[in-house]
Coordinates of C-alpha atoms in Angstrom, one line a residue:
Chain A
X8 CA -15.2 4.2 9.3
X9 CA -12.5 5.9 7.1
X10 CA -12.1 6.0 3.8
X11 CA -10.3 7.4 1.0
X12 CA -11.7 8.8 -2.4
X13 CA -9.7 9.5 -5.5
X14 CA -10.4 10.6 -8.9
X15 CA -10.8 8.4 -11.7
X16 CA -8.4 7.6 -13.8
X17 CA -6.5 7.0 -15.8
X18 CA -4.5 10.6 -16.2
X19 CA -2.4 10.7 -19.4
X20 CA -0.5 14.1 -19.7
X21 CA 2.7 15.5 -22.1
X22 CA 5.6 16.1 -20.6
X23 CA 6.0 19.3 -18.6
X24 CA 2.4 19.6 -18.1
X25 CA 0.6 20.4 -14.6
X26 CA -0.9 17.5 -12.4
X27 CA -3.5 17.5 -10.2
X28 CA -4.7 14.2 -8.6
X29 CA -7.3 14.7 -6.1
X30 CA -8.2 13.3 -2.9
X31 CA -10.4 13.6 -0.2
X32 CA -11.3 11.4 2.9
X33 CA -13.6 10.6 5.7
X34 CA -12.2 9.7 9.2
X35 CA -12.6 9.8 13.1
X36 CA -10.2 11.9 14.7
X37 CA -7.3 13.3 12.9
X38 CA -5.4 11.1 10.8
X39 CA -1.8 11.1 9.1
X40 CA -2.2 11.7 5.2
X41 CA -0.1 9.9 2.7
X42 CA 0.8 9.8 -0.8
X43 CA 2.3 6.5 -2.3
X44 CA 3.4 5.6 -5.6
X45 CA 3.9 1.9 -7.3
X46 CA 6.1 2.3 -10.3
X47 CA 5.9 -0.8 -12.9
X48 CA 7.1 -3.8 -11.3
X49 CA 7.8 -2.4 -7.9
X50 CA 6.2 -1.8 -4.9
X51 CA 4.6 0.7 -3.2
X52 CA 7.1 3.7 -1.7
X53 CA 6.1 6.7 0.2
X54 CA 6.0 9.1 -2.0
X55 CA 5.2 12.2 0.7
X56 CA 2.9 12.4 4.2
X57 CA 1.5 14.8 6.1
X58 CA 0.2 14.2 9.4
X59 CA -1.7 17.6 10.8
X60 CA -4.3 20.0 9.4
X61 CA -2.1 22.5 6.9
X62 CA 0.9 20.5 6.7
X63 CA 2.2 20.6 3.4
X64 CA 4.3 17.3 2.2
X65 CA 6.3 17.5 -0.9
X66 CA 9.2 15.4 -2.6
X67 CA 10.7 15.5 -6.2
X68 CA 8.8 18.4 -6.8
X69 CA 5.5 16.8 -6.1
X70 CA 3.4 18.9 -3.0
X71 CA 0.1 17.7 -1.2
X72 CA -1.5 20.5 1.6
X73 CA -3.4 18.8 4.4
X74 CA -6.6 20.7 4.2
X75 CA -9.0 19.4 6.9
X76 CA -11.8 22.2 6.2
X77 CA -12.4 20.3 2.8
X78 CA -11.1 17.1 3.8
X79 CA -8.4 17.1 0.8
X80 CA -4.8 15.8 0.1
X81 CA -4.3 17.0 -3.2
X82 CA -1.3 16.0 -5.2
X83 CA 0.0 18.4 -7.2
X84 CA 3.4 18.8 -9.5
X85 CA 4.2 22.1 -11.8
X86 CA 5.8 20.0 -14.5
X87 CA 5.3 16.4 -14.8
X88 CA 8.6 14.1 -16.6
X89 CA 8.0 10.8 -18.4
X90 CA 9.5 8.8 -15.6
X91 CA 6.8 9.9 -13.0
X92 CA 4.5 7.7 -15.1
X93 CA 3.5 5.2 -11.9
X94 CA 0.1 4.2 -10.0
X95 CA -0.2 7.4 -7.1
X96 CA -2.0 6.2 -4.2
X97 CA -3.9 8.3 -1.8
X98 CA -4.2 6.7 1.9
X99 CA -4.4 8.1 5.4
X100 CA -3.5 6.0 8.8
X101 CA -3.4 6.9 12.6
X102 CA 0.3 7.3 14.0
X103 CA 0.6 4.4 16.4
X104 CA -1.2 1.4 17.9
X105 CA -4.4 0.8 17.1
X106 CA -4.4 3.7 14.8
X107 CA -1.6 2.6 12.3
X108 CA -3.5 0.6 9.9
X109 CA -3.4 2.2 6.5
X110 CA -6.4 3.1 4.2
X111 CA -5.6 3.1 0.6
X112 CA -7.9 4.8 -2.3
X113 CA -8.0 3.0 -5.4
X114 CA -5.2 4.3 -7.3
X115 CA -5.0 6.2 -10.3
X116 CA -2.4 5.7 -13.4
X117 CA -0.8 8.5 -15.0
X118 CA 1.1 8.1 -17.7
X119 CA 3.3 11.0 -19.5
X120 CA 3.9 11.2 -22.7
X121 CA 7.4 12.9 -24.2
Chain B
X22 CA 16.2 3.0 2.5
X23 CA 14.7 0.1 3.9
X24 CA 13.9 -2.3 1.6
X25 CA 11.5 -5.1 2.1
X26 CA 12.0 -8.1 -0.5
X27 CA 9.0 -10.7 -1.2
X28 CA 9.5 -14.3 -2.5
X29 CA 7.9 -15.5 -4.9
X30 CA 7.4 -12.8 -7.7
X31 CA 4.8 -14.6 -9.2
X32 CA 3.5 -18.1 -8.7
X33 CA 1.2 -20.8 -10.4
X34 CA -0.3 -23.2 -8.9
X35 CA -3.3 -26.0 -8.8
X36 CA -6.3 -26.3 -7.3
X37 CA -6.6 -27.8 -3.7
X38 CA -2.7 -27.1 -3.3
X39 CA -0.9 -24.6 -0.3
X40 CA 0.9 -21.8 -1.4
X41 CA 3.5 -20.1 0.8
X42 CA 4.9 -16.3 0.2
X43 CA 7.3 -14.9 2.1
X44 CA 8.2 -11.3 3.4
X45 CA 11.4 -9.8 4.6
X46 CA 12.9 -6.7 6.0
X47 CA 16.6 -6.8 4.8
X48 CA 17.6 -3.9 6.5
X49 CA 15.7 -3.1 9.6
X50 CA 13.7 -5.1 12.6
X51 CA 9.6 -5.1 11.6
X52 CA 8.1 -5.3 14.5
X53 CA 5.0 -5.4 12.4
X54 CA 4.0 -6.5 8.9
X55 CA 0.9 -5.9 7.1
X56 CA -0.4 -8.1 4.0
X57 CA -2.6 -6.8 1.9
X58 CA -5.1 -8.2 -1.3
X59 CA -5.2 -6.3 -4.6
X60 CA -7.4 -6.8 -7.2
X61 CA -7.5 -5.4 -10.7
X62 CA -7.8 -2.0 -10.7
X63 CA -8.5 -2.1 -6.8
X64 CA -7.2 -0.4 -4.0
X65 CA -5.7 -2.7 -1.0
X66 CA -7.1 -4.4 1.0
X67 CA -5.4 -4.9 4.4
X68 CA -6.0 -8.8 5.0
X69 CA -4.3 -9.1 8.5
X70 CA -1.5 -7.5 11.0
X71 CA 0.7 -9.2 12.2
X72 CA 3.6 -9.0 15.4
X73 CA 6.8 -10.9 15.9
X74 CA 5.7 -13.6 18.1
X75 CA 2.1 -13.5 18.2
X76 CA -0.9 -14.3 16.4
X77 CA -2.2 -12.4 13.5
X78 CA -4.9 -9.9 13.9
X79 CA -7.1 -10.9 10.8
X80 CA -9.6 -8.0 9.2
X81 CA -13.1 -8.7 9.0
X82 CA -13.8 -11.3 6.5
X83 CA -10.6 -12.6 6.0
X84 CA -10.5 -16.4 6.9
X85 CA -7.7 -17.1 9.0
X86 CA -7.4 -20.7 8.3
X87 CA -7.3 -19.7 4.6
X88 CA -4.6 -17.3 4.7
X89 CA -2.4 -18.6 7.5
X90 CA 0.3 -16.1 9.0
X91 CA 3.0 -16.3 11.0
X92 CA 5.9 -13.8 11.2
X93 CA 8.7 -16.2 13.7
X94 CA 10.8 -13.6 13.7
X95 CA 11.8 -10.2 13.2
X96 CA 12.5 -10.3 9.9
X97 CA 10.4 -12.7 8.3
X98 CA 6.8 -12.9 7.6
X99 CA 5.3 -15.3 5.5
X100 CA 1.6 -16.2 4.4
X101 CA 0.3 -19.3 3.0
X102 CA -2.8 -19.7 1.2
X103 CA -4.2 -22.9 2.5
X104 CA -6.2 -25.0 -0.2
X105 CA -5.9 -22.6 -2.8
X106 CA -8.9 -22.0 -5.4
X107 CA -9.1 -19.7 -8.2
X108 CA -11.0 -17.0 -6.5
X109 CA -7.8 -16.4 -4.8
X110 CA -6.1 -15.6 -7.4
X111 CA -4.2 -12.0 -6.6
X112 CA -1.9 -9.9 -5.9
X113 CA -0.3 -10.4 -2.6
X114 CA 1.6 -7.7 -1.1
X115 CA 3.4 -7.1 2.3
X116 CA 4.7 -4.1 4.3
X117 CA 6.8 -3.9 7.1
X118 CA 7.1 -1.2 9.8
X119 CA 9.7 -0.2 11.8
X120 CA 8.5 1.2 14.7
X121 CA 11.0 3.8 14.6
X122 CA 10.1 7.6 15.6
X123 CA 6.7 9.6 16.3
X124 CA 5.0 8.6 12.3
X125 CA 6.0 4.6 12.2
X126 CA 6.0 4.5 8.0
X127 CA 5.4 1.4 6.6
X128 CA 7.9 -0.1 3.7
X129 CA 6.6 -2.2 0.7
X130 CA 7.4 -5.6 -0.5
X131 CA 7.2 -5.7 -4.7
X132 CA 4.5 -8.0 -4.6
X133 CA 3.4 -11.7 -5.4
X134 CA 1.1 -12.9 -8.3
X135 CA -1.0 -16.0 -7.4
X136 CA -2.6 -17.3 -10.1
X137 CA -4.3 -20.3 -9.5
X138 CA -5.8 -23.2 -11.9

């Protein structure tokens, strides 16, 4: 069945640092790719997808590369602010029907520091 | 954006009594929600789908007469934990698709705290 691996956490940075939160999966087929993030008291949002093999998905300067020969969704941002301090979720889900469900990893925290 | 709104926030209750949570889509039709179980420091756990108008497609052991669903319209979902004990205690959480366009995203509800005594 699919599933979703992500690093342990939790990731506590400075401001203006580099993050790196890795990901990689298993799956049949070829599934969309997805990072979500849950800031305190909210829910989840989409934070930034990808749905075929070297796709690259990036918002608010965050930027995850589909990379089906090492079955990785990377998130990556060059300079991490305090308010990106959330719970990042790594998932990946089929496009329609059958397919849609979700698959969520486990979550990591980051938290920056100023 | 589409926003999808959950009621209660948080909720205490006894023993042996129902609890009902709602979901809603305030500004688009869901043709589908999902609700989903998270424990501490878990990932989801997708409990059951479910489409306007019919019955709930329920994940494998999920007990469908413990966690009743019904979504009566397009808008509205709501789940109620039958009989509640405090191994359900959670955090309840709903999302609501679309079914707009090729990549059908799916929105988040905040989430409901069940905490049961």
């Amino acid at each position: 069945g699919n599933s979703v691996t992500q690093m342990e956490g939790p990731v506590t940075l400075s401001e203006e640092a580099f993050l790196t939160i890795n990901c990689t999966y298993t799956a049949t087929g070829y599934p969309s790719l997805f990072w979500y993030v849950q800031y305190p008291g909210e829910g989840l949002q989409l934070l930034l997808k990808a749905t075929k093999a070297d796709d690259k998905g990036s918002n608010k300067g965050f930027e995850a590369t589909y990379r089906k020969e090492t079955t990785s969704f990377h998130l990556e941002k060059g300079s991490v602010q305090v308010s990106d301090s959330a719970v990042y979720f790594c998932a990946l889900g089929g496009v329609t029907g059958a397919n849609s469900k979700l698959t969520f990893g486990k979550g990591i925290t980051l938290s920056v520091r100023p | 954006g589409a926003v999808v709104s959950q009621h209660p926030s948080w909720v205490i209750c006894k023993s042996g009594t129902s609890v009902k949570i709602e979901c809603r889509s305030l500004d688009f039709q869901a043709t589908t929600m999902f609700w989903y179980r998270q424990f501490p420091k878990q990932s989801l756990m997708l409990m059951a789908t479910s489409n306007e108008g019919s019955k709930a497609t329920y994940e494998q052991g999920v007990e469908k007469d413990k966690f009743l669903i019904n979504h009566a319209s397009l808008t509205l979902s709501t789940l109620t934990v039958t009989s509640a004990h405090p191994e359900d205690s959670s955090f309840y959480i709903c999302s609501a698709r679309d079914g707009a366009g090729v990549l059908e995203t799916q929105y988040f509800g905040p989430g409901t705290r069940l905490l049961v005594l």
